[in-house]
Each structure stands twice: as C-alpha cells, then as structure tokens.
C-alpha cells in the first residue's frame, strides 16, 4: 500500500490543520513503556510453514522504554527524551517470521523516527512527539507513535481589540441616550472637554466640581473633573490656594527693598537652581500621573522644589504600600511544538551520580554515603583508589536529586547515626554494610517534600546496588579510619 507523506502525519481530526493551535496533545516521547509505536501497515516477514517459506503479515508494536541514543542531559519528567537520532531496540510481534522481513531482511529489529518537531530540539536533535511517524523493523514498514498524557486544548486568542483611534478604543465613545443627537456645530465639541465651573470652598484648598447637565445625544468625554486620589489628601502645590515656600520666597523678593526681613526670607526660601524628577523612573500608571502633574505644575509657575517635595512624598507613599501583582497572560501554544506534562514541580531523578549530577536542579545526594565505601580521602576515592572491594565507583553510586531545602541537614543527621553504629563495632569506625544500608534508606524517609513514590524508587535502587556487599564492613566515620579499621576495610571482611 502507499503511504501519505510523513509531513501530513494525521488527518483524522476536525479543523486540521489550524492556524492558531494544533488542538493535539503532541506529548514528547521519552524513556517509558507507556509510549508505544504501533504499525500502520503489517510487517510482512518470510515465515516457515511446513517445508515452505511464505510471506505472512504481522501486527507489530514497540515501546519507547527500549531506548537507545536518548538524551541523558535533557529529561522530560525525569525521563530521557527521544530525539531524531534515537531509536528503540526491537519490535514485538513478528518473531515467527524467522526468515526475516521481505524489504529489510530483519526481524524484531529497531524502530527509527521519521517526522519530528521542527522548532524544538534537545541536545541539538529534533524532539519526537505523539503521532510522529516511524520506520519499524529496520524500515520494513511504517508506524505511528501513541502517547497521550493530557487532552486539554488551547483555543486561539479572542480578537476583541478595538480599532486604534476609534471611540471604543478611548473608552469614552458611547452615546448615553437613544435620542436623536443634536446637530453638529463645528468647534462646539471642544467645549465639552473644558473643566466644569468650580465653586470656592469655605476653608480654601481644592474646589469641589459641580457637574453640568448634558443634553440627549451628548458624547461623554474626559474632563478634569476626574482627578486621581492623592495620598494623605495632599493637593498638588499649583492647585493649592495656601501660600507655600516658593510663594513666601517671591514675597521676600519684593519685601527685600523695604525691610531686612525680606532679605532673610529670600535667603531661606529662594533656591539657587530649580528642581526636577530626572532621577525618578515611573513604575506604574500612578507614578506616571505624579510626574505628569509635576510638569504641569511647573508650567503653571509653581515652585519647583515644592512640586518635587509633593511628588516624592506621593511616590514614596505609593511604593511603601503593598502592590497587587497583575496576573501574567498565559502564552498560547504555537503549531509544531511539544507538550511536557509534569506531575511534580521538583523532578524525581534516581540513578548513578555521573548521570544525575549534571541534570539535577538541586543536589545529587548519594543514598549510601560514598565515605562508607572507601578508607581514603574523597579525592582518592574519586580516582578509584582506597575503595573497599566490589564497591561501586563515586560516579556509579546511586543518588537521588534533592532540592536545597530537602538536602539541608540530611548529612549531619545521617553521619551521627552512622557514628553511633561504628562505636558499637570492633574495630571502631566500621559496621556491616547491611546496617549502613538500612540507616541510609531510613534517612531518605525523613526527607520532607520528596514524594513517597520517589522515596521508594531511591531505596529500591540503593538496595539493588548494595545488597551484594551486605556482609562486608563499611566505614562509619567522617574522619579517616584508624589503622585497625583501615585493614578490615581494605580486606573486605571482619
């Protein structure tokens, strides 16, 4: 049969393709048997039937857990990622075809990816996803990846932005009456933007605006009636009718000609140069309004220092109060991307130190301390020297990835427990490895924030590695062991 081109790898969903979002899970493939590769056409292999050899079609499947050339330094949910250079090791289901495939001459052989994510890479190679095409049984047939973790889709963003320059874009373009609008008079529309007539208040200060009635069909426009609420009820100096320092200074200039008091007033209040807000960077709309009001006051002839004092008071008061952070809009996924669904915020990574340390966002913790497996210094142990017989190397020791908060205090408590074990043994400073293993796995249970499943994985990995050494002596002291303990550790038996 003929196959569609690899680029068009799925046509069964409605609205495919879509310019805004794929509406497909497209989960990234990784080192797990939950991800499968299922053949789209049978794998035809030559099969012995009695004395004859006939071609028989087989339905085959392979699992991404049979990994080869995956990415050790890039992981999805703690599992190595599958990329274009990767392959699975063998297909399942065509074992009876012992005379091999009719095209590839192979049976139960590797599966290689064909299609991939064009924009997402790991270690420089394209990432493979759900629904990507594969060669199966060394190119004897084709298959498709099946791996669904979540089915949530993302719709296109709502196109509700107003046209720039329209009345709707200014939020003031709505007619407040269904009556017929009045006849348009050229120039009259500007009168609506003038401030309403203000009545003086008995005690001075800012005036209270009096709203003016508007006829039917009048377009509501912004005016100076809507003023911001200033902190501490401080009115800007250029709107305050009470004399301020700058006004007293100007009075002093005129009074200087007549009295010595005027000279004193001028010397105290007249600055040598004007003030500005060049050192202030507005951080939000309120602070931008403060800066705008400051410059407006200077245009009205207000004293620059009085305006600066007012502006800095408003800005400092505003910044000292708790601010509510606006939620950031979520990004809309674009076509041809990869989805990674994480079950935990902090990954559960368990494995040899050489593999976990480069990818752990926190610290790779040896489940059984490496000091228990050597009688020399850490540098000597890392070089493969002065280690107890049959012990794994520093890089092959089983570790679990812990955050800084999880790792804090774990070593000190475990070291105290091991020291107590060694004090009861002869020679002192040693203990059977099975006891060291039990104490080490018990310390993993005390880690706060690590999932129960991850704890069980870590303990199982440590037991699997250390049980062959259960009867051997191990070191229990942070300091180098004494000569008697060193001899026992070197010999590997009591």
CSV table of N, CA and C in Angstrom, one decimal, residues 68-224:
chain,number,residue,atom,x,y,z
A,68,UNK,N,17.6,3.7,23.0
A,68,UNK,CA,18.9,3.8,22.5
A,68,UNK,C,19.2,5.1,21.9
A,69,UNK,N,20.3,5.8,22.4
A,69,UNK,CA,20.7,7.1,21.9
A,69,UNK,C,19.7,8.2,22.3
A,70,UNK,N,19.0,8.0,23.5
A,70,UNK,CA,18.2,9.1,24.0
A,70,UNK,C,19.1,10.1,24.7
A,71,UNK,N,18.5,11.2,25.2
A,71,UNK,CA,19.3,12.4,25.7
A,71,UNK,C,19.5,12.2,27.2
A,72,UNK,N,20.7,11.9,27.7
A,72,UNK,CA,20.9,11.8,29.1
A,72,UNK,C,20.9,13.1,29.8
A,73,UNK,N,21.2,14.2,29.2
A,73,UNK,CA,21.2,15.5,29.9
A,73,UNK,C,19.9,16.3,29.7
A,74,UNK,N,19.0,15.9,28.9
A,74,UNK,CA,17.7,16.6,28.7
A,74,UNK,C,16.6,15.5,29.1
A,75,UNK,N,15.8,15.8,30.1
A,75,UNK,CA,14.8,14.9,30.5
A,75,UNK,C,13.4,15.5,30.6
A,76,UNK,N,12.4,14.7,30.3
A,76,UNK,CA,11.0,15.1,30.4
A,76,UNK,C,10.5,14.3,31.6
A,77,UNK,N,10.0,15.1,32.6
A,77,UNK,CA,9.5,14.4,33.9
A,77,UNK,C,10.5,13.4,34.4
A,78,UNK,N,11.8,13.7,34.3
A,78,UNK,CA,12.8,12.8,34.9
A,78,UNK,C,13.2,11.7,34.0
A,79,UNK,N,12.7,11.6,32.8
A,79,UNK,CA,13.0,10.5,31.9
A,79,UNK,C,13.7,11.1,30.6
A,80,UNK,N,14.7,10.3,30.1
A,80,UNK,CA,15.4,10.8,28.9
A,80,UNK,C,14.5,11.0,27.7
A,81,UNK,N,14.8,12.0,27.0
A,81,UNK,CA,13.9,12.4,25.9
A,81,UNK,C,14.3,11.7,24.6
A,82,UNK,N,13.3,11.4,23.8
A,82,UNK,CA,13.6,10.8,22.5
A,82,UNK,C,13.8,11.9,21.4
A,83,UNK,N,14.8,11.8,20.6
A,83,UNK,CA,15.1,12.7,19.6
A,83,UNK,C,15.3,12.0,18.3
A,84,UNK,N,15.6,12.8,17.2
A,84,UNK,CA,15.7,12.2,15.9
A,84,UNK,C,16.8,11.2,15.7
A,85,UNK,N,17.8,11.3,16.5
A,85,UNK,CA,18.9,10.4,16.4
A,85,UNK,C,18.7,9.1,17.2
A,86,UNK,N,17.6,9.0,18.0
A,86,UNK,CA,17.3,7.9,18.8
A,86,UNK,C,16.6,6.8,18.1
A,87,UNK,N,16.5,5.7,18.7
A,87,UNK,CA,15.7,4.5,18.2
A,87,UNK,C,15.4,3.6,19.3
A,88,UNK,N,14.3,2.8,19.1
A,88,UNK,CA,14.0,1.7,20.0
A,88,UNK,C,14.7,0.5,19.6
A,89,UNK,N,15.0,-0.4,20.5
A,89,UNK,CA,15.9,-1.5,20.2
A,89,UNK,C,15.3,-2.7,19.4
A,90,UNK,N,14.0,-3.0,19.6
A,90,UNK,CA,13.4,-4.1,18.8
A,90,UNK,C,11.9,-4.1,18.9
A,91,UNK,N,11.3,-4.5,17.7
A,91,UNK,CA,9.9,-4.6,17.6
A,91,UNK,C,9.4,-5.9,18.2
A,92,UNK,N,8.1,-5.9,18.5
A,92,UNK,CA,7.4,-7.1,19.1
A,92,UNK,C,6.3,-7.6,18.2
A,93,UNK,N,6.2,-8.9,18.0
A,93,UNK,CA,5.0,-9.4,17.3
A,93,UNK,C,5.3,-10.1,16.0
A,94,UNK,N,6.6,-10.0,15.5
A,94,UNK,CA,6.9,-10.7,14.2
A,94,UNK,C,8.0,-11.8,14.5
A,95,UNK,N,8.0,-12.3,15.7
A,95,UNK,CA,9.1,-13.3,16.0
A,95,UNK,C,8.9,-14.6,15.1
A,96,UNK,N,7.7,-15.1,14.8
A,96,UNK,CA,7.6,-16.3,13.9
A,96,UNK,C,8.3,-16.1,12.6
A,97,UNK,N,8.4,-14.9,12.1
A,97,UNK,CA,9.0,-14.7,10.7
A,97,UNK,C,10.5,-14.8,10.7
A,98,UNK,N,11.0,-16.0,11.0
A,98,UNK,CA,12.4,-16.2,11.2
A,98,UNK,C,13.2,-16.0,9.9
A,99,UNK,N,12.6,-16.0,8.8
A,99,UNK,CA,13.3,-15.8,7.5
A,99,UNK,C,13.4,-14.4,7.2
A,100,UNK,N,13.1,-13.5,8.1
A,100,UNK,CA,13.3,-12.1,8.0
A,100,UNK,C,12.3,-11.4,7.1
A,101,UNK,N,12.3,-10.0,7.3
A,101,UNK,CA,11.3,-9.2,6.5
A,101,UNK,C,11.6,-9.1,5.0
A,102,UNK,N,10.6,-9.0,4.2
A,102,UNK,CA,10.7,-9.1,2.8
A,102,UNK,C,11.5,-7.8,2.2
A,103,UNK,N,11.5,-6.7,3.0
A,103,UNK,CA,12.2,-5.5,2.5
A,103,UNK,C,13.5,-5.3,3.2
A,104,UNK,N,13.5,-5.5,4.5
A,104,UNK,CA,14.6,-5.1,5.3
A,104,UNK,C,15.6,-6.3,5.6
A,105,UNK,N,15.0,-7.5,5.5
A,105,UNK,CA,15.9,-8.7,5.8
A,105,UNK,C,16.1,-8.8,7.3
A,106,UNK,N,15.2,-8.3,8.1
A,106,UNK,CA,15.4,-8.2,9.6
A,106,UNK,C,14.1,-8.6,10.2
A,107,UNK,N,14.2,-9.1,11.5
A,107,UNK,CA,13.0,-9.4,12.3
A,107,UNK,C,13.3,-9.0,13.7
A,108,UNK,N,12.2,-8.5,14.3
A,108,UNK,CA,12.3,-7.9,15.7
A,108,UNK,C,13.5,-6.9,15.8
A,109,UNK,N,13.6,-6.0,14.8
A,109,UNK,CA,14.7,-5.1,14.8
A,109,UNK,C,14.2,-3.7,15.2
A,110,UNK,N,15.1,-2.7,15.0
A,110,UNK,CA,14.9,-1.4,15.6
A,110,UNK,C,13.8,-0.6,14.9
A,111,UNK,N,13.3,0.5,15.6
A,111,UNK,CA,12.4,1.4,15.0
A,111,UNK,C,13.0,2.8,15.1
A,112,UNK,N,12.9,3.5,14.0
A,112,UNK,CA,13.6,4.9,13.9
A,112,UNK,C,12.5,5.9,13.6
A,113,UNK,N,12.6,7.1,14.1
A,113,UNK,CA,11.6,8.2,13.8
A,113,UNK,C,11.8,8.8,12.5
A,114,UNK,N,10.7,9.2,11.9
A,114,UNK,CA,10.8,9.9,10.6
A,114,UNK,C,10.4,11.3,10.7
A,115,UNK,N,9.2,11.6,11.3
A,115,UNK,CA,8.8,13.0,11.5
A,115,UNK,C,9.2,13.5,12.9
A,116,UNK,N,9.2,14.8,13.1
A,116,UNK,CA,9.7,15.3,14.4
A,116,UNK,C,9.2,16.7,14.5
A,117,UNK,N,9.4,17.3,15.7
A,117,UNK,CA,9.1,18.7,15.9
A,117,UNK,C,10.2,19.6,15.2
A,118,UNK,N,9.7,20.5,14.4
A,118,UNK,CA,10.7,21.3,13.6
A,118,UNK,C,11.3,22.4,14.4
A,119,UNK,N,10.7,22.8,15.6
A,119,UNK,CA,11.1,24.0,16.3
A,119,UNK,C,11.7,23.7,17.7
A,120,UNK,N,11.6,22.5,18.1
A,120,UNK,CA,12.0,22.1,19.5
A,120,UNK,C,13.1,21.0,19.4
A,121,UNK,N,14.2,21.3,20.0
A,121,UNK,CA,15.4,20.4,20.0
A,121,UNK,C,15.9,20.1,21.4
A,122,UNK,N,16.5,18.9,21.5
A,122,UNK,CA,17.2,18.6,22.8
A,122,UNK,C,18.6,18.0,22.4
A,123,UNK,N,19.6,18.6,23.0
A,123,UNK,CA,21.0,18.2,22.7
A,123,UNK,C,21.2,18.4,21.2
A,124,UNK,N,20.6,19.4,20.6
A,124,UNK,CA,20.8,19.7,19.1
A,124,UNK,C,20.0,18.8,18.2
A,125,UNK,N,19.2,17.9,18.7
A,125,UNK,CA,18.5,17.0,17.8
A,125,UNK,C,17.0,17.2,18.0
A,126,UNK,N,16.2,17.1,16.9
A,126,UNK,CA,14.8,17.4,17.0
A,126,UNK,C,14.1,16.4,17.9
A,127,UNK,N,13.1,16.9,18.7
A,127,UNK,CA,12.3,16.1,19.6
A,127,UNK,C,11.2,15.4,18.9
A,128,UNK,N,11.0,14.1,19.3
A,128,UNK,CA,9.9,13.3,18.7
A,128,UNK,C,8.7,13.3,19.6
A,129,UNK,N,7.5,13.3,19.0
A,129,UNK,CA,6.3,13.5,19.7
A,129,UNK,C,5.2,12.4,19.4
A,130,UNK,N,4.1,12.5,20.2
A,130,UNK,CA,2.9,11.8,19.9
A,130,UNK,C,2.5,12.0,18.4
A,131,UNK,N,2.1,10.9,17.7
A,131,UNK,CA,1.6,11.0,16.3
A,131,UNK,C,2.7,11.1,15.3
A,132,UNK,N,4.0,11.1,15.7
A,132,UNK,CA,5.1,11.2,14.7
A,132,UNK,C,5.2,9.8,14.1
A,133,UNK,N,5.7,9.8,12.8
A,133,UNK,CA,5.8,8.6,12.0
A,133,UNK,C,7.2,7.9,12.4
A,134,UNK,N,7.2,6.6,12.2
A,134,UNK,CA,8.4,5.8,12.5
A,134,UNK,C,8.6,4.8,11.4
A,135,UNK,N,9.9,4.5,11.1
A,135,UNK,CA,10.2,3.2,10.4
A,135,UNK,C,10.3,2.1,11.4
A,136,UNK,N,9.7,0.9,11.1
A,136,UNK,CA,9.7,-0.2,12.0
A,136,UNK,C,10.3,-1.4,11.4
A,137,UNK,N,11.0,-2.2,12.3
A,137,UNK,CA,11.7,-3.4,11.9
A,137,UNK,C,12.7,-3.1,10.8
A,138,UNK,N,13.5,-2.1,11.1
A,138,UNK,CA,14.6,-1.6,10.2
A,138,UNK,C,14.0,-1.3,8.8
A,139,UNK,N,13.0,-0.5,8.8
A,139,UNK,CA,12.4,0.1,7.5
A,139,UNK,C,11.7,-1.0,6.7
A,140,UNK,N,11.1,-2.0,7.4
A,140,UNK,CA,10.3,-3.0,6.7
A,140,UNK,C,8.9,-2.5,6.6
A,141,UNK,N,8.4,-1.6,7.5
A,141,UNK,CA,7.1,-1.0,7.4
A,141,UNK,C,7.1,0.3,8.2
A,142,UNK,N,6.0,1.0,8.3
A,142,UNK,CA,5.9,2.3,9.0
A,142,UNK,C,4.9,2.2,10.1
A,143,UNK,N,5.1,3.0,11.1
A,143,UNK,CA,4.2,3.0,12.3
A,143,UNK,C,4.0,4.4,12.8
A,144,UNK,N,3.2,4.6,13.8
A,144,UNK,CA,2.9,5.9,14.4
A,144,UNK,C,3.0,5.8,15.9
A,145,UNK,N,3.6,6.9,16.5
A,145,UNK,CA,3.7,6.9,18.0
A,145,UNK,C,2.4,7.2,18.6
A,146,UNK,N,2.1,6.6,19.8
A,146,UNK,CA,0.9,6.8,20.5
A,146,UNK,C,1.3,7.1,22.0
A,147,UNK,N,1.1,8.3,22.4
A,147,UNK,CA,1.5,8.7,23.8
A,147,UNK,C,0.7,9.9,24.2
A,148,UNK,N,-0.4,9.7,25.0
A,148,UNK,CA,-1.3,10.8,25.4
A,148,UNK,C,-1.3,10.9,26.9
A,149,UNK,N,-0.9,12.1,27.4
A,149,UNK,CA,-0.9,12.3,28.8
A,149,UNK,C,-2.0,13.3,29.2
A,150,UNK,N,-2.3,14.2,28.4
A,150,UNK,CA,-3.3,15.2,28.7
A,150,UNK,C,-4.0,15.6,27.4
A,151,UNK,N,-5.3,15.9,27.4
A,151,UNK,CA,-6.1,16.2,26.2
A,151,UNK,C,-6.6,17.6,26.2
A,152,UNK,N,-6.1,18.5,27.1
A,152,UNK,CA,-6.6,19.9,27.2
A,152,UNK,C,-6.1,20.6,25.9
A,153,UNK,N,-7.0,21.3,25.3
A,153,UNK,CA,-6.6,22.1,24.1
A,153,UNK,C,-6.7,23.6,24.4
A,154,UNK,N,-6.0,24.3,23.5
A,154,UNK,CA,-5.9,25.7,23.7
A,154,UNK,C,-6.5,26.4,22.5
A,155,UNK,N,-7.5,27.2,22.6
A,155,UNK,CA,-8.2,27.9,21.5
A,155,UNK,C,-7.4,29.2,21.2
A,156,UNK,N,-7.7,29.7,20.0
A,156,UNK,CA,-7.0,31.0,19.6
A,156,UNK,C,-7.4,32.1,20.5
A,157,UNK,N,-6.6,33.1,20.6
A,157,UNK,CA,-6.9,34.3,21.4
A,157,UNK,C,-8.1,35.0,20.9
A,158,UNK,N,-8.9,35.6,21.7
A,158,UNK,CA,-10.1,36.3,21.3
A,158,UNK,C,-9.8,37.6,20.7
A,159,UNK,N,-10.3,37.8,19.5
A,159,UNK,CA,-10.0,39.0,18.7
A,159,UNK,C,-11.0,40.1,19.1
A,160,UNK,N,-10.8,40.7,20.2
A,160,UNK,CA,-11.7,41.8,20.7
A,160,UNK,C,-11.1,43.1,20.9
A,161,UNK,N,-9.9,43.3,20.2
A,161,UNK,CA,-9.2,44.6,20.4
A,161,UNK,C,-10.0,45.7,19.5
A,162,UNK,N,-10.2,46.9,20.1
A,162,UNK,CA,-10.9,47.9,19.3
A,162,UNK,C,-9.9,48.5,18.3
A,163,UNK,N,-10.5,49.1,17.3
A,163,UNK,CA,-9.7,49.7,16.2
A,163,UNK,C,-9.0,50.9,16.8
A,164,UNK,N,-7.7,51.0,16.6
A,164,UNK,CA,-7.0,52.2,17.1
A,164,UNK,C,-7.6,53.5,16.6
A,165,UNK,N,-7.8,54.5,17.5
A,165,UNK,CA,-8.4,55.8,17.1
A,165,UNK,C,-9.9,55.8,17.1
A,166,UNK,N,-10.5,54.7,17.3
A,166,UNK,CA,-12.0,54.7,17.4
A,166,UNK,C,-12.4,55.2,18.7
A,167,UNK,N,-13.8,55.5,18.8
A,167,UNK,CA,-14.3,55.9,20.1
A,167,UNK,C,-14.2,54.8,21.1
A,168,UNK,N,-14.4,53.6,20.7
A,168,UNK,CA,-14.3,52.4,21.6
A,168,UNK,C,-12.9,52.3,22.2
A,169,UNK,N,-11.9,52.6,21.4
A,169,UNK,CA,-10.5,52.4,21.9
A,169,UNK,C,-10.2,53.4,23.1
A,170,UNK,N,-10.9,54.5,23.1
A,170,UNK,CA,-10.7,55.5,24.1
A,170,UNK,C,-11.6,55.3,25.3
A,171,UNK,N,-12.5,54.4,25.3
A,171,UNK,CA,-13.4,54.0,26.4
A,171,UNK,C,-14.4,55.2,26.7
A,172,UNK,N,-14.4,56.2,25.8
A,172,UNK,CA,-15.3,57.3,26.1
A,172,UNK,C,-16.3,57.5,24.9
A,173,UNK,N,-16.4,56.6,24.0
A,173,UNK,CA,-17.2,56.8,22.8
A,173,UNK,C,-18.6,56.3,22.8
A,174,UNK,N,-19.2,56.1,23.9
A,174,UNK,CA,-20.5,55.6,24.0
A,174,UNK,C,-21.6,56.6,24.1
A,175,UNK,N,-22.6,56.6,23.4
A,175,UNK,CA,-23.7,57.6,23.5
A,175,UNK,C,-24.6,57.1,24.6
A,176,UNK,N,-24.9,58.0,25.6
A,176,UNK,CA,-25.6,57.7,26.8
A,176,UNK,C,-27.1,57.8,26.6
A,177,UNK,N,-27.6,58.1,25.4
A,177,UNK,CA,-29.0,58.3,25.2
A,177,UNK,C,-29.4,57.7,23.8
A,178,UNK,N,-30.6,57.2,23.7
A,178,UNK,CA,-31.1,56.7,22.4
A,178,UNK,C,-31.8,57.7,21.6
A,179,UNK,N,-31.8,59.0,22.2
A,179,UNK,CA,-32.5,60.1,21.4
A,179,UNK,C,-31.6,60.5,20.3
A,180,UNK,N,-32.2,61.2,19.4
A,180,UNK,CA,-31.5,61.7,18.2
A,180,UNK,C,-30.4,62.7,18.6
A,181,UNK,N,-29.2,62.6,18.1
A,181,UNK,CA,-28.2,63.5,18.5
A,181,UNK,C,-28.5,64.9,18.0
A,182,UNK,N,-27.9,65.9,18.7
A,182,UNK,CA,-28.1,67.3,18.3
A,182,UNK,C,-27.3,67.5,17.0
A,183,UNK,N,-27.7,68.6,16.4
A,183,UNK,CA,-27.0,69.0,15.2
A,183,UNK,C,-25.6,69.4,15.5
A,184,UNK,N,-24.6,68.9,14.7
A,184,UNK,CA,-23.2,69.1,14.9
A,184,UNK,C,-22.9,70.6,14.6
A,185,UNK,N,-22.2,71.2,15.5
A,185,UNK,CA,-21.8,72.6,15.3
A,185,UNK,C,-20.2,72.6,15.4
A,186,UNK,N,-19.6,73.0,14.3
A,186,UNK,CA,-18.1,73.0,14.3
A,186,UNK,C,-17.5,73.7,15.4
A,187,UNK,N,-16.6,73.1,16.1
A,187,UNK,CA,-15.9,73.7,17.2
A,187,UNK,C,-16.6,73.5,18.5
A,188,UNK,N,-17.9,73.2,18.5
A,188,UNK,CA,-18.6,73.1,19.8
A,188,UNK,C,-18.2,71.9,20.6
A,189,UNK,N,-17.6,70.8,19.9
A,189,UNK,CA,-17.3,69.6,20.6
A,189,UNK,C,-16.1,69.9,21.6
A,190,UNK,N,-15.3,70.9,21.3
A,190,UNK,CA,-14.2,71.2,22.2
A,190,UNK,C,-14.7,71.8,23.6
A,191,UNK,N,-15.8,72.3,23.6
A,191,UNK,CA,-16.3,72.9,24.8
A,191,UNK,C,-16.6,71.8,25.8
A,192,UNK,N,-16.9,70.6,25.4
A,192,UNK,CA,-17.2,69.5,26.3
A,192,UNK,C,-16.0,69.1,27.1
A,193,UNK,N,-14.8,69.4,26.6
A,193,UNK,CA,-13.6,69.0,27.4
A,193,UNK,C,-13.2,70.0,28.4
A,194,UNK,N,-13.8,71.2,28.4
A,194,UNK,CA,-13.4,72.2,29.4
A,194,UNK,C,-13.8,71.8,30.8
A,195,UNK,N,-13.1,72.2,31.8
A,195,UNK,CA,-13.5,71.8,33.2
A,195,UNK,C,-14.8,72.5,33.6
A,196,UNK,N,-15.5,71.8,34.4
A,196,UNK,CA,-16.8,72.4,34.9
A,196,UNK,C,-16.5,73.6,35.8
A,197,UNK,N,-17.5,74.4,35.9
A,197,UNK,CA,-17.4,75.6,36.8
A,197,UNK,C,-17.2,75.1,38.2
A,198,UNK,N,-16.2,75.7,39.0
A,198,UNK,CA,-15.9,75.3,40.3
A,198,UNK,C,-16.3,76.4,41.3
A,199,UNK,N,-16.9,76.0,42.4
A,199,UNK,CA,-17.2,76.9,43.5
A,199,UNK,C,-16.1,76.9,44.5
A,200,UNK,N,-15.8,78.0,45.1
A,200,UNK,CA,-14.7,78.1,46.1
A,200,UNK,C,-15.2,77.4,47.4
A,201,UNK,N,-14.4,76.8,48.1
A,201,UNK,CA,-14.7,76.2,49.4
A,201,UNK,C,-14.5,77.1,50.5
A,202,UNK,N,-15.2,77.0,51.6
A,202,UNK,CA,-15.0,78.0,52.7
A,202,UNK,C,-13.6,78.0,53.3
A,203,UNK,N,-13.0,76.9,53.4
A,203,UNK,CA,-11.6,76.8,54.0
A,203,UNK,C,-10.5,76.9,53.1
A,204,UNK,N,-10.7,77.3,51.9
A,204,UNK,CA,-9.7,77.3,50.9
A,204,UNK,C,-9.4,75.9,50.4
A,205,UNK,N,-8.2,75.6,49.7
A,205,UNK,CA,-7.9,74.3,49.2
A,205,UNK,C,-8.5,74.1,47.9
A,206,UNK,N,-8.6,72.8,47.5
A,206,UNK,CA,-9.2,72.5,46.2
A,206,UNK,C,-10.7,72.7,46.2
A,207,UNK,N,-11.2,73.0,45.1
A,207,UNK,CA,-12.6,73.3,44.9
A,207,UNK,C,-13.3,72.0,44.6
A,208,UNK,N,-14.6,71.9,44.8
A,208,UNK,CA,-15.4,70.8,44.5
A,208,UNK,C,-16.1,71.0,43.2
A,209,UNK,N,-15.9,70.2,42.2
A,209,UNK,CA,-16.5,70.4,40.9
A,209,UNK,C,-18.0,70.2,40.9
A,210,UNK,N,-18.7,71.0,40.2
A,210,UNK,CA,-20.2,70.9,40.1
A,210,UNK,C,-20.5,70.3,38.7
A,211,UNK,N,-21.1,69.1,38.7
A,211,UNK,CA,-21.4,68.5,37.4
A,211,UNK,C,-22.4,69.4,36.6
A,212,UNK,N,-22.2,69.5,35.3
A,212,UNK,CA,-23.1,70.2,34.5
A,212,UNK,C,-24.0,69.3,33.7
A,213,UNK,N,-25.3,69.6,33.6
A,213,UNK,CA,-26.2,68.7,32.9
A,213,UNK,C,-25.9,68.7,31.4
A,214,UNK,N,-26.1,67.5,30.8
A,214,UNK,CA,-25.8,67.4,29.4
A,214,UNK,C,-27.1,66.9,28.7
A,215,UNK,N,-27.3,67.4,27.5
A,215,UNK,CA,-28.5,67.1,26.7
A,215,UNK,C,-28.4,65.7,26.2
A,216,UNK,N,-29.6,65.2,25.6
A,216,UNK,CA,-29.6,63.9,25.0
A,216,UNK,C,-28.7,63.8,23.8
A,217,UNK,N,-28.1,62.7,23.6
A,217,UNK,CA,-27.2,62.5,22.4
A,217,UNK,C,-25.8,63.0,22.6
A,218,UNK,N,-25.5,63.6,23.8
A,218,UNK,CA,-24.2,64.1,24.0
A,218,UNK,C,-23.1,63.0,24.3
A,219,UNK,N,-22.0,63.1,23.6
A,219,UNK,CA,-21.0,62.1,23.8
A,219,UNK,C,-20.2,62.5,25.1
A,220,UNK,N,-20.0,61.5,25.9
A,220,UNK,CA,-19.3,61.7,27.2
A,220,UNK,C,-17.8,61.7,26.9
A,221,UNK,N,-17.1,62.7,27.3
A,221,UNK,CA,-15.7,62.9,27.0
A,221,UNK,C,-15.0,63.1,28.4
A,222,UNK,N,-13.7,62.8,28.4
A,222,UNK,CA,-13.0,63.0,29.7
A,222,UNK,C,-12.8,64.5,30.0
A,223,UNK,N,-12.8,64.8,31.3
A,223,UNK,CA,-12.6,66.2,31.7
A,223,UNK,C,-11.7,66.1,32.9
A,224,UNK,N,-11.4,67.3,33.4
A,224,UNK,CA,-10.6,67.5,34.6
A,224,UNK,C,-11.3,67.2,35.9
